[in-house]
């Protein structure tokens, strides 16, 4: 891939993820048995040969910092380049919190200026997909575009959740002619994936201009306001892609990972997905275990019945417990004779003997971290 | 450079020839164990957990897999600026290049490595054993007794004592006699192959041993008896816990199966004594809609569509729809086709077994070529071998490593037969 750097936006506060993202950045939400959401975009960049990557963090970034560390799991603990994390800071006139995505990038513009790469991929950190950016960059160069935005037809996504996304419209040549963000009545199912490719120097110019006008938002103030003056093109992506923006989407994405075709796309095609390593022994199943259509991580001990579920590392399911359609995060314990269905159970939860709890597939019950029920 | 109090030398050069085809291309310490580990991980993790941060690993036989596995020691936190893990392989010296002639000779040839760290004590370990042990307790015992050498021992069943090096001690643990594989053992305290020495004392004996042309240059056979004979202060440190020399096909299989019992004697789930190993970059494993898994341990990256019982499944294994796997060990990245039946087999790494295969069926007839190795009913498939569709394979069968499907002259392989590389089916 041509000389390209990466920038990951971890976004603002997301109340629609409720308790899941109360104490952690939405990009640090655990997913798929052993991952955090940000692993996907980071791995995509690394698999595309990008080794100079900045991560802009804002809300509850401690969990994200803990997860990313020095970047060694992504082979980003480099002598040159590597992983750079940019939490908000106080300096001079700058008041601390980033006021928007463009503001966040502007306040770390030194990172952009000090880098040497010709192009930059700017991408949201809260999406689950597998994509190499090479093809998109070639498209960008072929089209002689100023900015290229990846998009996907989201007709396989619930209509009510499209209003949280950016809806794009292209002309016959692929040039973006309309972009509406978070519109209550989306006109189509063509959604922006929040992935942008442009020249690094153009980004620096755009950010400086944006700041001089007192504006903050990359999508609204940079992209949408420049639709007429810049050559902005759309790049179509057809693979699996999901945006984690509601608790229902979170539940659905985990359940979709049970589908072999989607698992294949996410974990076998176009490189591996890297994540922070924990040293757990292999999962252990005792005589009574009945398990079907489920993802089970290392360190689990299963003695009960588990179906259509995702168990993270070190989860214990005791005898006669029946678990169906649940997402159970690291270290939680489901005691004997418990019956649970359609639950999202955060880390280190204990569900005592004999408890019976049932949510709905489109309205899963959420159990907070460290709760004891 | 500040001196280390103790450093470890890990002897990982042995072939482990009684593991047959499993160690044809890799050294015994590199053999997979327990779904995600290699045998050497236990000694290495014991070092880390005992605060020993300088380890020399002595390799000789088929070291490639081992070298790749250990690398710079990252998984064990041994990528240190001062100390860490160092691979010590035989090398060419000014006049001669020579292989390690025995365990003591291997250490002798690396005296300079130890001297560089200038430790007060060295601990000699073997990379062949599965156990969890706190070496720092043993070092305390060694210091209390102001010993020249301390040998870690374990109670073995009396009827098996004749297979080990046996220590005869007084009631406090001071060794007065050592017998290698005695016919009439006087004690059942067997050496575990874990020794702590005062380095200055050991160095002297290694140099003297090297000058003795009749010596086999072995710790058990030469160094220990010589030291005892000269009245050195030597103690036996008693270890109570799980310790297995997984040296035979049967012992290897049994020890893996120990891990799947409800409350295993050997617990890998102890957070205070973790066993470290390089983690594969693979997703959590998946059990299919018609899959079933009971009394089994399974590692990451597996896809299990069939039924699995009483087995150890390593990472990245695929088990097809309708397949049944029982009482078996399946190693990393192997593929088991649909409707295949596997009973009491050890399947090596990256093996491909076709559809509708039956393995481990029929009578228990010992292997005709190597009856002493393969006599416990276990059929073994070497790494990267292929077993074609519809193949029927008996018990105590050996399928050679890297065997291709063209090399089978028949698809009906009876108990006790071997299918070897080069097309010889016997």
mmCIF file of N, CA, C and O in Angstrom, chain A residues 32-35 72 77 258 260 263 267-268 272-274 277-301 303 311 313 319, chain B residues 34-37 74 259-264 268-269 274-277 279-289 291-300 302-303 305 309-310:
data_model
loop_
_atom_site.group_PDB
_atom_site.id
_atom_site.type_symbol
_atom_site.label_atom_id
_atom_site.label_comp_id
_atom_site.label_asym_id
_atom_site.label_seq_id
_atom_site.Cartn_x
_atom_site.Cartn_y
_atom_site.Cartn_z
ATOM 1 N N UNK A 32 -17.834 -10.423 20.682
ATOM 2 C CA UNK A 32 -17.414 -11.647 19.993
ATOM 3 C C UNK A 32 -16.568 -12.600 20.818
ATOM 4 O O UNK A 32 -15.799 -13.366 20.272
ATOM 5 N N UNK A 33 -16.670 -12.560 22.151
ATOM 6 C CA UNK A 33 -15.998 -13.546 22.980
ATOM 7 C C UNK A 33 -14.638 -13.133 23.490
ATOM 8 O O UNK A 33 -14.213 -13.548 24.556
ATOM 9 N N UNK A 34 -13.898 -12.325 22.711
ATOM 10 C CA UNK A 34 -12.571 -11.949 23.208
ATOM 11 C C UNK A 34 -12.091 -10.603 22.695
ATOM 12 O O UNK A 34 -11.002 -10.187 23.031
ATOM 13 N N UNK A 35 -12.879 -9.943 21.887
ATOM 14 C CA UNK A 35 -12.404 -8.709 21.267
ATOM 15 C C UNK A 35 -12.995 -7.472 21.922
ATOM 16 O O UNK A 35 -13.934 -7.556 22.705
ATOM 17 N N UNK A 72 1.500 -3.439 21.309
ATOM 18 C CA UNK A 72 2.329 -4.566 20.883
ATOM 19 C C UNK A 72 1.519 -5.708 20.279
ATOM 20 O O UNK A 72 2.013 -6.422 19.434
ATOM 21 N N UNK A 77 4.285 -1.596 18.457
ATOM 22 C CA UNK A 77 5.297 -1.048 19.367
ATOM 23 C C UNK A 77 6.590 -0.929 18.574
ATOM 24 O O UNK A 77 7.480 -1.741 18.672
ATOM 25 N N UNK A 258 -22.433 -15.701 15.158
ATOM 26 C CA UNK A 258 -22.671 -17.144 15.197
ATOM 27 C C UNK A 258 -22.855 -17.697 13.781
ATOM 28 O O UNK A 258 -22.777 -18.896 13.565
ATOM 29 N N UNK A 260 -21.806 -18.772 10.292
ATOM 30 C CA UNK A 260 -20.488 -19.184 9.761
ATOM 31 C C UNK A 260 -19.979 -18.263 8.650
ATOM 32 O O UNK A 260 -18.780 -17.975 8.590
ATOM 33 N N UNK A 263 -18.702 -15.137 10.319
ATOM 34 C CA UNK A 263 -17.459 -15.460 11.036
ATOM 35 C C UNK A 263 -16.297 -15.572 10.058
ATOM 36 O O UNK A 263 -15.195 -15.116 10.320
ATOM 37 N N UNK A 267 -13.133 -13.232 10.496
ATOM 38 C CA UNK A 267 -11.957 -13.785 11.154
ATOM 39 C C UNK A 267 -10.999 -14.531 10.234
ATOM 40 O O UNK A 267 -9.895 -14.855 10.633
ATOM 41 N N UNK A 268 -11.441 -14.864 9.012
ATOM 42 C CA UNK A 268 -10.547 -15.626 8.150
ATOM 43 C C UNK A 268 -10.104 -14.860 6.918
ATOM 44 O O UNK A 268 -8.989 -15.039 6.450
ATOM 45 N N UNK A 272 -5.825 -11.353 9.976
ATOM 46 C CA UNK A 272 -6.339 -11.749 11.284
ATOM 47 C C UNK A 272 -6.898 -10.549 12.049
ATOM 48 O O UNK A 272 -6.620 -9.409 11.705
ATOM 49 N N UNK A 273 -7.619 -10.846 13.111
ATOM 50 C CA UNK A 273 -8.052 -9.787 14.019
ATOM 51 C C UNK A 273 -7.217 -9.920 15.291
ATOM 52 O O UNK A 273 -7.238 -10.957 15.946
ATOM 53 N N UNK A 274 -6.476 -8.881 15.597
ATOM 54 C CA UNK A 274 -5.585 -8.918 16.750
ATOM 55 C C UNK A 274 -6.258 -8.285 17.953
ATOM 56 O O UNK A 274 -7.068 -7.381 17.819
ATOM 57 N N UNK A 277 -3.894 -9.966 24.563
ATOM 58 C CA UNK A 277 -3.831 -11.379 24.921
ATOM 59 C C UNK A 277 -4.005 -11.564 26.423
ATOM 60 O O UNK A 277 -3.474 -10.804 27.215
ATOM 61 N N UNK A 278 -4.793 -12.560 26.784
ATOM 62 C CA UNK A 278 -4.882 -12.970 28.189
ATOM 63 C C UNK A 278 -4.454 -14.434 28.239
ATOM 64 O O UNK A 278 -4.789 -15.202 27.348
ATOM 65 N N UNK A 279 -3.734 -14.802 29.262
ATOM 66 C CA UNK A 279 -3.260 -16.184 29.336
ATOM 67 C C UNK A 279 -4.250 -17.055 30.079
ATOM 68 O O UNK A 279 -4.151 -17.225 31.286
ATOM 69 N N UNK A 280 -5.221 -17.565 29.366
ATOM 70 C CA UNK A 280 -6.214 -18.449 29.966
ATOM 71 C C UNK A 280 -6.016 -19.855 29.411
ATOM 72 O O UNK A 280 -5.628 -20.023 28.270
ATOM 73 N N UNK A 281 -6.325 -20.873 30.219
ATOM 74 C CA UNK A 281 -6.263 -22.243 29.690
ATOM 75 C C UNK A 281 -7.412 -22.472 28.703
ATOM 76 O O UNK A 281 -8.349 -21.682 28.663
ATOM 77 N N UNK A 282 -7.352 -23.553 27.927
ATOM 78 C CA UNK A 282 -8.469 -23.862 27.040
ATOM 79 C C UNK A 282 -9.771 -24.032 27.832
ATOM 80 O O UNK A 282 -9.735 -24.356 29.016
ATOM 81 N N UNK A 283 -10.901 -23.812 27.182
ATOM 82 C CA UNK A 283 -12.196 -23.967 27.857
ATOM 83 C C UNK A 283 -12.396 -25.420 28.240
ATOM 84 O O UNK A 283 -11.947 -26.333 27.552
ATOM 85 N N UNK A 284 -13.119 -25.626 29.349
ATOM 86 C CA UNK A 284 -13.296 -26.982 29.852
ATOM 87 C C UNK A 284 -14.788 -27.306 29.907
ATOM 88 O O UNK A 284 -15.578 -26.518 30.408
ATOM 89 N N UNK A 285 -15.142 -28.466 29.354
ATOM 90 C CA UNK A 285 -16.532 -28.908 29.365
ATOM 91 C C UNK A 285 -16.628 -30.159 30.215
ATOM 92 O O UNK A 285 -15.886 -31.112 29.994
ATOM 93 N N UNK A 286 -17.527 -30.172 31.159
ATOM 94 C CA UNK A 286 -17.703 -31.375 31.954
ATOM 95 C C UNK A 286 -18.785 -32.264 31.338
ATOM 96 O O UNK A 286 -19.463 -31.886 30.378
ATOM 97 N N UNK A 287 -18.911 -33.428 31.934
ATOM 98 C CA UNK A 287 -19.820 -34.474 31.459
ATOM 99 C C UNK A 287 -21.228 -33.971 31.094
ATOM 100 O O UNK A 287 -21.789 -34.344 30.081
ATOM 101 N N UNK A 288 -21.782 -33.071 31.918
ATOM 102 C CA UNK A 288 -23.192 -32.672 31.758
ATOM 103 C C UNK A 288 -23.373 -31.588 30.705
ATOM 104 O O UNK A 288 -24.505 -31.201 30.411
ATOM 105 N N UNK A 289 -22.301 -31.052 30.156
ATOM 106 C CA UNK A 289 -22.416 -29.891 29.270
ATOM 107 C C UNK A 289 -23.236 -30.219 28.021
ATOM 108 O O UNK A 289 -23.092 -31.288 27.430
ATOM 109 N N UNK A 290 -24.123 -29.327 27.655
ATOM 110 C CA UNK A 290 -24.875 -29.420 26.399
ATOM 111 C C UNK A 290 -24.677 -28.075 25.712
ATOM 112 O O UNK A 290 -25.229 -27.069 26.151
ATOM 113 N N UNK A 291 -23.920 -28.052 24.643
ATOM 114 C CA UNK A 291 -23.607 -26.774 24.021
ATOM 115 C C UNK A 291 -23.897 -26.821 22.534
ATOM 116 O O UNK A 291 -23.503 -27.773 21.859
ATOM 117 N N UNK A 292 -24.602 -25.829 22.026
ATOM 118 C CA UNK A 292 -24.802 -25.767 20.579
ATOM 119 C C UNK A 292 -24.853 -24.321 20.109
ATOM 120 O O UNK A 292 -25.238 -23.423 20.869
ATOM 121 N N UNK A 293 -24.474 -24.124 18.874
ATOM 122 C CA UNK A 293 -24.473 -22.820 18.205
ATOM 123 C C UNK A 293 -23.998 -21.689 19.112
ATOM 124 O O UNK A 293 -24.705 -20.712 19.324
ATOM 125 N N UNK A 294 -22.800 -21.818 19.633
ATOM 126 C CA UNK A 294 -22.301 -20.814 20.572
ATOM 127 C C UNK A 294 -20.825 -20.557 20.356
ATOM 128 O O UNK A 294 -20.101 -21.413 19.855
ATOM 129 N N UNK A 295 -20.406 -19.358 20.758
ATOM 130 C CA UNK A 295 -18.989 -19.000 20.746
ATOM 131 C C UNK A 295 -18.500 -19.063 22.182
ATOM 132 O O UNK A 295 -19.103 -18.465 23.073
ATOM 133 N N UNK A 296 -17.425 -19.794 22.414
ATOM 134 C CA UNK A 296 -16.918 -19.970 23.772
ATOM 135 C C UNK A 296 -15.443 -19.612 23.795
ATOM 136 O O UNK A 296 -14.661 -20.153 23.003
ATOM 137 N N UNK A 297 -15.043 -18.736 24.707
ATOM 138 C CA UNK A 297 -13.644 -18.313 24.769
ATOM 139 C C UNK A 297 -12.853 -19.180 25.737
ATOM 140 O O UNK A 297 -13.415 -19.957 26.506
ATOM 141 N N UNK A 298 -11.538 -19.021 25.707
ATOM 142 C CA UNK A 298 -10.652 -19.739 26.623
ATOM 143 C C UNK A 298 -11.026 -19.434 28.074
ATOM 144 O O UNK A 298 -11.546 -18.368 28.391
ATOM 145 N N UNK A 299 -10.705 -20.383 28.944
ATOM 146 C CA UNK A 299 -10.878 -20.148 30.373
ATOM 147 C C UNK A 299 -12.290 -20.358 30.886
ATOM 148 O O UNK A 299 -12.538 -20.211 32.074
ATOM 149 N N UNK A 300 -13.236 -20.708 30.004
ATOM 150 C CA UNK A 300 -14.606 -20.971 30.465
ATOM 151 C C UNK A 300 -14.693 -22.375 31.053
ATOM 152 O O UNK A 300 -13.954 -23.274 30.652
ATOM 153 N N UNK A 301 -15.624 -22.557 31.996
ATOM 154 C CA UNK A 301 -15.922 -23.896 32.499
ATOM 155 C C UNK A 301 -17.428 -24.090 32.337
ATOM 156 O O UNK A 301 -18.217 -23.326 32.896
ATOM 157 N N UNK A 303 -20.747 -26.560 32.596
ATOM 158 C CA UNK A 303 -21.367 -27.795 33.089
ATOM 159 C C UNK A 303 -22.859 -27.808 32.779
ATOM 160 O O UNK A 303 -23.530 -28.785 33.039
ATOM 161 N N UNK A 311 -19.943 -16.635 25.001
ATOM 162 C CA UNK A 311 -19.317 -16.603 26.322
ATOM 163 C C UNK A 311 -17.899 -16.065 26.191
ATOM 164 O O UNK A 311 -17.094 -16.607 25.450
ATOM 165 N N UNK A 313 -14.111 -14.804 28.003
ATOM 166 C CA UNK A 313 -13.119 -15.568 28.763
ATOM 167 C C UNK A 313 -13.529 -15.774 30.222
ATOM 168 O O UNK A 313 -14.035 -14.870 30.868
ATOM 169 N N UNK A 319 -23.925 -26.504 36.839
ATOM 170 C CA UNK A 319 -24.838 -27.598 36.504
ATOM 171 C C UNK A 319 -26.300 -27.155 36.441
ATOM 172 O O UNK A 319 -26.739 -26.342 37.240
ATOM 173 N N UNK B 34 -2.058 -30.437 26.358
ATOM 174 C CA UNK B 34 -3.164 -29.750 27.034
ATOM 175 C C UNK B 34 -3.875 -28.701 26.205
ATOM 176 O O UNK B 34 -4.376 -27.728 26.740
ATOM 177 N N UNK B 35 -3.899 -28.881 24.890
ATOM 178 C CA UNK B 35 -4.733 -28.016 24.057
ATOM 179 C C UNK B 35 -4.046 -26.789 23.529
ATOM 180 O O UNK B 35 -4.341 -26.340 22.438
ATOM 181 N N UNK B 36 -3.132 -26.182 24.292
ATOM 182 C CA UNK B 36 -2.478 -24.996 23.746
ATOM 183 C C UNK B 36 -1.010 -24.869 24.160
ATOM 184 O O UNK B 36 -0.324 -23.979 23.697
ATOM 185 N N UNK B 37 -0.553 -25.725 25.036
ATOM 186 C CA UNK B 37 0.803 -25.582 25.546
ATOM 187 C C UNK B 37 1.773 -26.495 24.806
ATOM 188 O O UNK B 37 1.367 -27.407 24.100
ATOM 189 N N UNK B 74 8.966 -13.533 24.953
ATOM 190 C CA UNK B 74 7.907 -12.576 25.278
ATOM 191 C C UNK B 74 6.768 -13.151 26.125
ATOM 192 O O UNK B 74 6.386 -12.551 27.115
ATOM 193 N N UNK B 259 -6.377 -33.957 32.467
ATOM 194 C CA UNK B 259 -6.841 -32.569 32.471
ATOM 195 C C UNK B 259 -8.344 -32.445 32.333
ATOM 196 O O UNK B 259 -8.908 -31.399 32.634
ATOM 197 N N UNK B 260 -9.007 -33.500 31.844
ATOM 198 C CA UNK B 260 -10.440 -33.362 31.583
ATOM 199 C C UNK B 260 -11.299 -33.895 32.713
ATOM 200 O O UNK B 260 -12.515 -33.798 32.655
ATOM 201 N N UNK B 261 -10.679 -34.454 33.752
ATOM 202 C CA UNK B 261 -11.511 -34.929 34.859
ATOM 203 C C UNK B 261 -12.109 -33.724 35.586
ATOM 204 O O UNK B 261 -11.622 -32.609 35.465
ATOM 205 N N UNK B 262 -13.171 -33.967 36.344
ATOM 206 C CA UNK B 262 -13.947 -32.856 36.912
ATOM 207 C C UNK B 262 -13.080 -31.916 37.748
ATOM 208 O O UNK B 262 -13.083 -30.718 37.537
ATOM 209 N N UNK B 263 -12.372 -32.465 38.708
ATOM 210 C CA UNK B 263 -11.429 -31.639 39.453
ATOM 211 C C UNK B 263 -10.052 -32.244 39.204
ATOM 212 O O UNK B 263 -9.642 -33.173 39.879
ATOM 213 N N UNK B 264 -9.350 -31.761 38.189
ATOM 214 C CA UNK B 264 -8.101 -32.417 37.802
ATOM 215 C C UNK B 264 -7.037 -32.279 38.888
ATOM 216 O O UNK B 264 -6.992 -31.271 39.592
ATOM 217 N N UNK B 268 -4.997 -26.308 35.494
ATOM 218 C CA UNK B 268 -4.457 -25.226 34.664
ATOM 219 C C UNK B 268 -5.152 -23.907 34.952
ATOM 220 O O UNK B 268 -4.758 -22.870 34.446
ATOM 221 N N UNK B 269 -6.229 -23.943 35.743
ATOM 222 C CA UNK B 269 -7.042 -22.754 35.961
ATOM 223 C C UNK B 269 -6.580 -21.918 37.159
ATOM 224 O O UNK B 269 -7.254 -21.006 37.565
ATOM 225 N N UNK B 274 -0.002 -19.270 36.731
ATOM 226 C CA UNK B 274 -0.400 -19.401 35.326
ATOM 227 C C UNK B 274 0.681 -20.093 34.512
ATOM 228 O O UNK B 274 1.861 -19.950 34.797
ATOM 229 N N UNK B 275 0.235 -20.807 33.510
ATOM 230 C CA UNK B 275 1.164 -21.397 32.560
ATOM 231 C C UNK B 275 1.105 -20.528 31.301
ATOM 232 O O UNK B 275 0.039 -20.300 30.748
ATOM 233 N N UNK B 276 2.249 -20.024 30.909
ATOM 234 C CA UNK B 276 2.305 -19.089 29.790
ATOM 235 C C UNK B 276 2.745 -19.798 28.516
ATOM 236 O O UNK B 276 3.515 -20.751 28.554
ATOM 237 N N UNK B 277 2.254 -19.307 27.406
ATOM 238 C CA UNK B 277 2.614 -19.858 26.104
ATOM 239 C C UNK B 277 2.259 -18.812 25.058
ATOM 240 O O UNK B 277 1.421 -17.946 25.336
ATOM 241 N N UNK B 279 0.166 -17.092 22.529
ATOM 242 C CA UNK B 279 -1.253 -17.262 22.237
ATOM 243 C C UNK B 279 -1.497 -17.174 20.739
ATOM 244 O O UNK B 279 -1.000 -16.260 20.094
ATOM 245 N N UNK B 280 -2.253 -18.106 20.180
ATOM 246 C CA UNK B 280 -2.534 -18.012 18.750
ATOM 247 C C UNK B 280 -3.472 -16.830 18.492
ATOM 248 O O UNK B 280 -4.266 -16.490 19.358
ATOM 249 N N UNK B 281 -3.339 -16.204 17.329
ATOM 250 C CA UNK B 281 -4.260 -15.122 16.995
ATOM 251 C C UNK B 281 -5.473 -15.745 16.330
ATOM 252 O O UNK B 281 -5.520 -15.917 15.117
ATOM 253 N N UNK B 282 -6.418 -16.170 17.144
ATOM 254 C CA UNK B 282 -7.588 -16.863 16.625
ATOM 255 C C UNK B 282 -8.797 -16.437 17.426
ATOM 256 O O UNK B 282 -8.676 -16.108 18.608
ATOM 257 N N UNK B 283 -9.986 -16.467 16.798
ATOM 258 C CA UNK B 283 -11.183 -16.093 17.546
ATOM 259 C C UNK B 283 -11.547 -17.167 18.574
ATOM 260 O O UNK B 283 -11.022 -18.278 18.528
ATOM 261 N N UNK B 284 -12.443 -16.823 19.475
ATOM 262 C CA UNK B 284 -12.944 -17.807 20.428
ATOM 263 C C UNK B 284 -13.561 -18.958 19.643
ATOM 264 O O UNK B 284 -14.015 -18.771 18.517
ATOM 265 N N UNK B 285 -13.586 -20.167 20.204
ATOM 266 C CA UNK B 285 -14.041 -21.288 19.397
ATOM 267 C C UNK B 285 -15.564 -21.337 19.267
ATOM 268 O O UNK B 285 -16.287 -20.672 19.995
ATOM 269 N N UNK B 286 -16.014 -22.111 18.294
ATOM 270 C CA UNK B 286 -17.435 -22.128 17.951
ATOM 271 C C UNK B 286 -17.956 -23.550 17.955
ATOM 272 O O UNK B 286 -17.314 -24.453 17.420
ATOM 273 N N UNK B 287 -19.084 -23.769 18.606
ATOM 274 C CA UNK B 287 -19.725 -25.078 18.597
ATOM 275 C C UNK B 287 -20.964 -24.955 17.705
ATOM 276 O O UNK B 287 -21.802 -24.084 17.932
ATOM 277 N N UNK B 288 -21.071 -25.788 16.694
ATOM 278 C CA UNK B 288 -22.133 -25.673 15.699
ATOM 279 C C UNK B 288 -23.505 -26.066 16.230
ATOM 280 O O UNK B 288 -23.623 -26.615 17.324
ATOM 281 N N UNK B 289 -24.548 -25.808 15.425
ATOM 282 C CA UNK B 289 -25.933 -26.078 15.840
ATOM 283 C C UNK B 289 -26.167 -27.543 16.204
ATOM 284 O O UNK B 289 -26.935 -27.827 17.124
ATOM 285 N N UNK B 291 -23.610 -29.589 17.028
ATOM 286 C CA UNK B 291 -22.411 -30.023 17.729
ATOM 287 C C UNK B 291 -22.715 -30.404 19.162
ATOM 288 O O UNK B 291 -23.789 -30.117 19.698
ATOM 289 N N UNK B 292 -21.760 -31.104 19.769
ATOM 290 C CA UNK B 292 -21.909 -31.470 21.169
ATOM 291 C C UNK B 292 -20.513 -31.638 21.723
ATOM 292 O O UNK B 292 -19.609 -32.108 21.026
ATOM 293 N N UNK B 293 -20.303 -31.246 22.955
ATOM 294 C CA UNK B 293 -18.962 -31.326 23.524
ATOM 295 C C UNK B 293 -19.076 -31.624 25.010
ATOM 296 O O UNK B 293 -19.734 -30.909 25.744
ATOM 297 N N UNK B 294 -18.491 -32.746 25.426
ATOM 298 C CA UNK B 294 -18.604 -33.195 26.812
ATOM 299 C C UNK B 294 -17.253 -33.695 27.301
ATOM 300 O O UNK B 294 -16.532 -34.359 26.571
ATOM 301 N N UNK B 295 -16.986 -33.437 28.575
ATOM 302 C CA UNK B 295 -15.763 -33.899 29.232
ATOM 303 C C UNK B 295 -14.553 -33.714 28.318
ATOM 304 O O UNK B 295 -13.863 -34.657 27.953
ATOM 305 N N UNK B 296 -14.356 -32.474 27.939
ATOM 306 C CA UNK B 296 -13.349 -32.159 26.925
ATOM 307 C C UNK B 296 -12.778 -30.790 27.236
ATOM 308 O O UNK B 296 -13.462 -29.954 27.821
ATOM 309 N N UNK B 297 -11.510 -30.554 26.889
ATOM 310 C CA UNK B 297 -11.035 -29.181 26.860
ATOM 311 C C UNK B 297 -10.779 -28.804 25.407
ATOM 312 O O UNK B 297 -10.325 -29.623 24.612
ATOM 313 N N UNK B 298 -11.118 -27.574 25.071
ATOM 314 C CA UNK B 298 -10.987 -27.114 23.688
ATOM 315 C C UNK B 298 -10.419 -25.710 23.690
ATOM 316 O O UNK B 298 -10.818 -24.865 24.495
ATOM 317 N N UNK B 299 -9.478 -25.446 22.787
ATOM 318 C CA UNK B 299 -8.801 -24.149 22.747
ATOM 319 C C UNK B 299 -9.424 -23.236 21.694
ATOM 320 O O UNK B 299 -10.382 -23.599 21.021
ATOM 321 N N UNK B 300 -8.838 -22.065 21.547
ATOM 322 C CA UNK B 300 -9.392 -21.048 20.658
ATOM 323 C C UNK B 300 -9.304 -21.444 19.184
ATOM 324 O O UNK B 300 -8.445 -22.222 18.790
ATOM 325 N N UNK B 302 -11.200 -23.221 17.348
ATOM 326 C CA UNK B 302 -11.808 -24.475 16.873
ATOM 327 C C UNK B 302 -13.180 -24.207 16.292
ATOM 328 O O UNK B 302 -13.863 -23.271 16.683
ATOM 329 N N UNK B 303 -13.586 -25.073 15.357
ATOM 330 C CA UNK B 303 -14.960 -25.064 14.874
ATOM 331 C C UNK B 303 -15.453 -26.493 14.985
ATOM 332 O O UNK B 303 -14.932 -27.392 14.325
ATOM 333 N N UNK B 305 -18.480 -28.934 14.620
ATOM 334 C CA UNK B 305 -19.830 -29.203 14.133
ATOM 335 C C UNK B 305 -20.270 -30.610 14.520
ATOM 336 O O UNK B 305 -21.441 -30.934 14.486
ATOM 337 N N UNK B 309 -16.171 -36.083 22.801
ATOM 338 C CA UNK B 309 -16.289 -36.586 24.172
ATOM 339 C C UNK B 309 -14.915 -37.040 24.664
ATOM 340 O O UNK B 309 -14.134 -37.593 23.885
ATOM 341 N N UNK B 310 -14.621 -36.808 25.933
ATOM 342 C CA UNK B 310 -13.376 -37.259 26.566
ATOM 343 C C UNK B 310 -12.137 -36.947 25.736
ATOM 344 O O UNK B 310 -11.323 -37.825 25.477
#
